[in-house]
Coordinates of C-alpha atoms in Angstrom, one line a residue:
M1 CA 23.8 81.3 101.4
T2 CA 27.4 80.0 101.1
H3 CA 28.5 78.7 97.8
P4 CA 29.2 74.9 98.1
R5 CA 32.5 75.1 96.1
L6 CA 33.8 77.9 98.3
T7 CA 32.8 76.0 101.5
F8 CA 34.6 72.9 100.1
F9 CA 37.7 75.0 99.4
F10 CA 38.0 76.4 102.9
Y11 CA 37.3 73.0 104.3
K12 CA 40.3 71.5 102.4
I13 CA 42.8 74.1 103.5
R14 CA 41.7 74.1 107.1
R15 CA 41.2 70.4 107.6
P16 CA 44.1 69.1 109.8
P17 CA 46.2 66.1 108.5
R18 CA 45.1 62.6 109.4
S19 CA 47.6 62.3 112.1
T20 CA 45.8 65.0 114.1
L21 CA 42.9 62.6 114.5
S22 CA 45.0 61.3 117.4
S23 CA 46.0 63.4 120.3
S24 CA 48.7 65.3 118.5
S25 CA 48.0 68.7 116.8
A26 CA 48.7 69.7 113.2
A27 CA 51.5 72.0 114.2
S28 CA 53.3 69.4 116.3
D29 CA 53.0 66.9 113.4
V30 CA 54.7 69.4 111.0
Y31 CA 57.4 70.1 113.5
K32 CA 58.0 66.4 113.9
R33 CA 58.5 66.0 110.2
Q34 CA 60.8 68.9 110.1
G35 CA 62.9 67.4 112.9
I36 CA 63.2 64.2 111.0
N37 CA 64.3 66.0 107.8
A38 CA 66.8 68.1 109.8
E39 CA 68.1 65.0 111.5
Y40 CA 68.5 63.2 108.3
G41 CA 70.2 66.2 106.6
G42 CA 72.6 66.5 109.6
A43 CA 73.4 62.8 109.3
K44 CA 74.2 63.2 105.6
R45 CA 76.5 66.2 106.3
A46 CA 78.2 64.3 109.1
M47 CA 78.9 61.3 106.8
A48 CA 80.1 63.7 104.1
G49 CA 82.4 65.3 106.7
V50 CA 84.0 62.0 107.5
V51 CA 84.6 61.2 103.9
V52 CA 86.2 64.7 103.3
Y53 CA 88.3 64.3 106.5
R54 CA 89.7 60.9 105.4
T55 CA 90.3 62.1 101.9
L56 CA 92.3 65.1 103.2
L57 CA 94.4 63.0 105.5
S58 CA 95.2 60.6 102.6
L59 CA 96.3 63.6 100.4
A60 CA 98.1 65.2 103.3
R61 CA 100.3 62.1 103.9
Q62 CA 101.3 62.2 100.2
V63 CA 102.1 65.9 100.5
D64 CA 104.2 65.4 103.6
K65 CA 106.3 62.9 101.8
S66 CA 106.8 64.9 98.6
A67 CA 108.8 68.1 98.3
G68 CA 107.5 68.3 94.7
I69 CA 103.9 68.5 95.7
K70 CA 104.8 71.1 98.4
A71 CA 106.5 73.3 95.9
L72 CA 103.4 73.4 93.8
L73 CA 101.1 74.5 96.6
S74 CA 101.6 78.2 96.4
A75 CA 99.3 80.6 98.4
C76 CA 98.1 84.0 97.3
P77 CA 100.2 86.7 98.9
T78 CA 98.9 88.5 102.0
Q79 CA 101.5 91.3 101.7
I80 CA 103.3 92.9 98.7
F81 CA 105.8 95.6 98.1
D82 CA 104.0 98.6 96.5
R83 CA 106.4 100.4 94.3
R84 CA 104.2 103.5 94.1
V85 CA 104.5 104.2 97.8
G86 CA 107.8 102.4 98.4
K87 CA 106.6 100.1 101.2
V88 CA 105.0 96.8 102.0
V89 CA 101.2 96.8 102.1
S90 CA 98.8 94.2 103.5
L91 CA 96.1 92.7 101.3
T92 CA 92.5 92.3 102.5
Q93 CA 91.7 88.7 103.6
G94 CA 88.2 87.2 103.2
Q95 CA 86.5 84.5 105.2
A96 CA 85.3 82.3 102.3
P97 CA 86.5 78.6 102.4
E98 CA 89.1 79.4 99.7
D99 CA 90.4 82.3 101.8
V100 CA 90.7 80.0 104.9
V101 CA 92.6 77.4 102.9
N102 CA 94.9 80.1 101.5
Q103 CA 95.7 81.3 105.1
Q104 CA 96.4 77.8 106.2
L105 CA 98.5 77.1 103.2
E106 CA 100.6 80.2 103.8
A107 CA 101.1 79.1 107.4
L108 CA 102.2 75.6 106.3
N109 CA 104.6 77.1 103.6
R110 CA 105.9 79.7 106.0
G111 CA 105.3 82.1 103.1
Q112 CA 103.5 82.4 99.8
F113 CA 105.7 79.6 98.4
Y114 CA 107.1 76.5 100.0
R115 CA 110.1 76.9 102.2
P116 CA 112.2 73.8 103.2
A117 CA 112.9 73.5 107.0
G118 CA 116.4 74.8 107.9
P119 CA 118.9 73.0 110.1
G120 CA 117.4 72.1 113.4
Q121 CA 113.9 73.3 112.4
P122 CA 110.9 70.9 112.5
T123 CA 109.3 70.1 109.1
P124 CA 105.8 71.4 109.1
S125 CA 103.2 68.6 108.8
L126 CA 100.0 69.0 106.7
T127 CA 98.6 65.9 108.3
Q128 CA 99.0 67.4 111.8
L129 CA 97.6 70.8 110.6
I130 CA 94.4 69.1 109.2
R131 CA 93.8 67.2 112.4
E132 CA 94.1 70.3 114.5
Q133 CA 91.8 72.3 112.2
A134 CA 89.2 69.5 112.2
R135 CA 89.0 69.7 116.0
E136 CA 88.8 73.5 116.1
M137 CA 86.4 74.3 113.3
E138 CA 82.6 74.2 113.4
P139 CA 81.4 71.1 111.4
D140 CA 79.7 73.1 108.6
I141 CA 82.7 75.4 108.1
A142 CA 85.1 72.4 108.3
L143 CA 83.1 70.6 105.5
D144 CA 83.1 73.5 103.1
T145 CA 86.7 74.3 103.8
G146 CA 87.7 70.7 103.5
L147 CA 86.2 70.5 100.0
A148 CA 88.1 73.6 99.0
A149 CA 91.3 72.1 100.4
I150 CA 90.8 68.9 98.4
R151 CA 90.6 70.8 95.2
V152 CA 93.9 72.5 95.9
L153 CA 95.7 69.4 97.1
E154 CA 94.4 67.2 94.2
F155 CA 95.7 69.8 91.7
G156 CA 99.1 69.8 93.3
R157 CA 99.3 66.0 93.4
Y158 CA 98.2 65.7 89.7
V159 CA 100.7 68.3 88.4
S160 CA 103.4 66.8 90.5
E161 CA 102.8 63.3 88.9
Q162 CA 102.8 64.8 85.4
L163 CA 106.2 66.5 86.1
E164 CA 107.9 63.5 87.7
D165 CA 109.3 62.3 84.4
L166 CA 110.6 65.7 83.6
D167 CA 112.7 66.2 86.8
P168 CA 116.3 66.9 85.9
A169 CA 119.0 64.7 87.2
V170 CA 121.0 66.3 90.0
S171 CA 124.6 66.7 89.0
A172 CA 127.6 65.3 90.9
S173 CA 128.8 68.9 91.5
E174 CA 128.4 70.3 95.0
Y175 CA 128.3 74.0 95.7
G176 CA 128.2 73.8 99.5
V177 CA 125.1 76.0 99.9
E178 CA 122.8 75.9 102.9
L179 CA 119.7 77.8 104.1
A180 CA 120.3 81.1 105.8
E181 CA 118.3 83.5 108.0
G182 CA 118.1 87.2 108.4
T183 CA 118.8 90.0 105.9
P184 CA 121.0 89.0 102.9
G185 CA 124.4 90.7 102.7
I186 CA 127.2 90.8 100.1
G187 CA 127.9 87.2 99.1
S188 CA 124.5 85.9 100.1
L189 CA 122.7 83.7 97.5
L190 CA 119.1 83.8 96.4
V191 CA 117.8 80.7 94.7
T192 CA 114.5 81.2 92.9
N193 CA 111.6 79.1 94.2
T194 CA 110.4 76.5 91.8
V195 CA 107.0 78.1 91.1
S196 CA 108.0 81.8 91.4
C197 CA 108.9 84.3 88.6
L198 CA 107.3 82.0 86.0
G199 CA 106.6 85.0 83.8
Q200 CA 110.1 86.3 84.1
P201 CA 112.5 84.0 82.2
T202 CA 115.6 85.7 83.3
L203 CA 114.7 85.3 87.0
H204 CA 112.9 81.9 87.0
G205 CA 115.5 79.2 87.7
A206 CA 118.1 81.7 88.7
V207 CA 120.9 81.5 91.3
I208 CA 121.7 85.1 92.3
M209 CA 124.7 86.4 94.3
M210 CA 124.3 89.6 96.2
V211 CA 127.3 91.9 95.3
L212 CA 126.4 95.4 96.4
H213 CA 124.5 97.3 99.1
E214 CA 124.0 101.1 98.6
G215 CA 121.8 102.7 101.1
S216 CA 118.3 101.2 100.8
I217 CA 119.1 99.4 97.5
M218 CA 120.7 96.0 97.0
H219 CA 122.2 94.6 93.8
G220 CA 122.7 91.1 92.7
L221 CA 124.1 89.2 89.8
I222 CA 122.6 86.0 88.2
L223 CA 125.3 83.4 88.0
N224 CA 123.8 80.7 85.8
K225 CA 122.3 82.4 82.7
P226 CA 124.7 82.4 79.8
A227 CA 124.0 85.0 77.1
I228 CA 122.6 83.3 74.0
D229 CA 121.2 84.1 70.6
Q230 CA 117.4 84.1 71.2
A231 CA 117.0 82.9 67.6
N232 CA 119.1 79.9 68.4
P233 CA 118.6 79.1 72.1
D234 CA 120.5 75.7 71.7
G235 CA 123.5 77.3 70.1
P236 CA 126.8 78.3 71.7
Q237 CA 127.2 80.9 74.3
L238 CA 127.8 84.4 73.0
K239 CA 131.1 86.2 73.4
L240 CA 131.4 90.0 74.1
R241 CA 132.6 90.7 70.6
Q242 CA 129.3 89.2 69.2
V243 CA 127.1 91.8 71.1
L244 CA 129.3 94.9 70.8
S245 CA 130.1 97.2 67.9
V246 CA 133.7 96.2 68.1
G247 CA 134.6 98.1 64.9
S248 CA 134.1 101.4 66.7
D249 CA 136.9 103.1 68.6
Q250 CA 134.5 104.2 71.2
A251 CA 133.6 100.6 72.2
L252 CA 137.3 99.6 72.4
K253 CA 138.2 102.7 74.4
A254 CA 135.4 101.9 76.9
L255 CA 136.9 98.4 77.3
G256 CA 140.5 99.6 77.5
G257 CA 141.5 97.3 74.7
D258 CA 140.4 94.2 72.9
E259 CA 141.5 91.7 75.6
L260 CA 138.0 91.0 76.9
L261 CA 136.3 90.6 73.5
D262 CA 136.6 86.8 73.5
C263 CA 135.3 86.6 77.1
Q264 CA 132.0 84.6 77.3
L265 CA 129.1 86.8 78.3
F266 CA 126.4 86.0 81.0
V267 CA 123.2 87.7 81.8
G268 CA 123.4 89.3 85.2
G269 CA 119.8 90.6 85.4
D270 CA 117.1 92.7 83.7
V271 CA 118.2 96.1 85.1
D272 CA 120.4 98.2 82.8
P273 CA 121.2 95.4 80.4
H274 CA 123.8 97.5 78.6
S275 CA 126.0 97.8 81.7
L276 CA 129.0 95.4 82.2
S277 CA 130.4 94.0 85.4
A278 CA 133.0 91.3 86.1
V279 CA 133.3 88.7 88.8
Y280 CA 136.8 87.2 89.1
R281 CA 138.8 85.0 91.4
N282 CA 141.5 86.6 93.5
P283 CA 144.6 84.5 92.8
E284 CA 145.9 85.0 96.3
N285 CA 143.0 83.9 98.4
R286 CA 140.9 82.1 95.8
E287 CA 137.9 84.2 96.8
W288 CA 135.7 86.3 94.4
E289 CA 135.9 90.0 93.7
L290 CA 133.7 92.4 91.7
S291 CA 134.8 95.0 89.3
F292 CA 133.0 97.6 87.1
D293 CA 136.3 98.9 85.7
M294 CA 136.6 97.2 82.3
P295 CA 139.9 99.0 81.4
D296 CA 141.4 97.7 84.6
M297 CA 140.2 94.1 83.8
S298 CA 141.7 94.4 80.3
S299 CA 144.9 95.5 81.8
K300 CA 145.0 92.6 84.2
V301 CA 144.5 90.2 81.3
R302 CA 147.0 91.9 79.2
D303 CA 149.6 91.7 82.0
G304 CA 149.0 88.1 82.6
K305 CA 147.5 88.6 86.1
L306 CA 144.2 87.2 85.1
S307 CA 143.0 84.7 82.4
L308 CA 139.7 84.8 80.7
D309 CA 138.8 81.5 82.4
N310 CA 138.9 83.3 85.8
I311 CA 136.6 86.1 84.7
K312 CA 132.8 86.0 84.4
L313 CA 131.6 89.0 82.4
L314 CA 127.9 89.9 83.0
S315 CA 125.5 92.3 81.3
G316 CA 122.8 93.9 83.5
Y317 CA 122.0 93.2 87.2
C318 CA 119.1 92.6 89.6
G319 CA 118.0 95.3 92.1
W320 CA 115.7 95.6 95.1
A321 CA 114.7 98.0 97.8
V322 CA 115.7 96.3 101.1
D323 CA 112.1 96.3 102.2
Q324 CA 111.0 94.8 98.9
L325 CA 113.6 92.0 99.2
L326 CA 112.6 91.2 102.8
S327 CA 109.0 91.0 101.7
E328 CA 109.8 88.6 98.9
L329 CA 111.9 86.5 101.2
D330 CA 108.9 86.3 103.7
R331 CA 106.8 85.2 100.8
C332 CA 109.5 82.7 99.8
V333 CA 109.9 84.0 96.3
W334 CA 113.6 83.2 96.9
F335 CA 115.4 80.7 99.1
H336 CA 118.0 82.7 101.1
A337 CA 121.2 80.6 101.1
R338 CA 124.8 81.0 102.1
A339 CA 128.2 79.5 101.2
D340 CA 131.8 80.0 102.3
P341 CA 133.8 82.5 100.2
V342 CA 135.7 79.8 98.2
D343 CA 132.4 78.0 97.4
Q344 CA 130.9 81.4 96.4
A345 CA 133.8 81.9 94.0
S346 CA 133.2 78.4 92.4
L347 CA 129.5 79.3 92.0
A348 CA 130.3 82.7 90.6
L349 CA 132.7 81.4 88.0
A350 CA 130.8 78.2 87.0
R351 CA 130.5 77.8 83.2
P352 CA 128.7 75.4 80.9
A353 CA 130.5 72.1 80.6
T354 CA 130.3 72.2 76.8
D355 CA 130.1 74.7 74.0
G356 CA 126.3 74.6 74.4
A357 CA 124.9 77.0 77.0
S358 CA 121.5 75.4 77.7
E359 CA 122.5 73.0 80.5
L360 CA 124.1 75.4 83.0
P361 CA 120.9 77.2 84.1
Q362 CA 119.0 74.1 85.0
Q363 CA 122.0 72.2 86.4
M364 CA 123.2 74.9 88.8
W365 CA 119.7 75.8 89.9
S366 CA 118.5 72.2 90.5
Q367 CA 121.7 71.3 92.4
C368 CA 121.3 74.3 94.7
L369 CA 117.7 73.4 95.3
H370 CA 118.8 69.8 96.1
E371 CA 121.3 71.0 98.6
L372 CA 118.8 73.3 100.3
G373 CA 116.3 70.4 100.7
G374 CA 114.0 71.3 97.8

């Protein structure tokens, strides 16, 4: 004899739903409900996709109009120079929404960091890129990628708004610089991207002139970083006599005399900070020349062939392997620029307008960025 409670239990779990009292089966009824739920869920995602798409277009139009926002939208690098092996290596790329956004951002920037369009080049349009991607991507992928893109663009827009009041005024000085292509050579200029080298105070905000090419190594000198007392950053620029042990015969012998001791000192780079080099204007053709021979420079000053105002004395320098520099240019760590030799000399010999040294770094850098379209 079957227990009545057990019979009732099986009866409950086997009894078809009420809708099966009609001609439809229990299975078909369940499938119908699943279809309705799927259709409803699909509609919600479609509506969300429309909202995301319109939000992205609105942000993209703001980005296309603002070099400031573009400059803040840096991508993660896809290639870097590995010093251990002395060559450029590729980094693994994923397929997550954030990875897709990073790849598109790098394509838009034409590098890891924003690169202004050169003469005759079309300006990349984020608005157009979003429209193209919306047509090509599967809806579910487009929605997730779109949400990731909104986070990135909103961050760039917000930070740009916060920085608007801090933008330095562009000076009336003009340096005659313009974007260049190809491998930098002697006299080429590197202008630091606004969001690169943030952890390297010497290189961030720098204008660098390439001065030497030896085999696979290239050297440059920073032109706009006066040497200052770190304990008094708003104080006057240091002179050579303030950083040398001028009381020693050895120091004076290395200089060839005391003629350079009152020369204002600049920071040429982080490499070999105890080395000295001099950039000066040739009085015959008004172009710049480079010297590492301090006794010869002292002799020229002593003989009246050069004045201290026509000499820029620099400690240290910047150095790259050629492949390393090309990789950094591809990532747009630097804007590669050029100027004619006379304008190069004007840049090379530029000095602070007053006794204070704090305004030259920002003034020269922002002016060069402005002339390059940044």
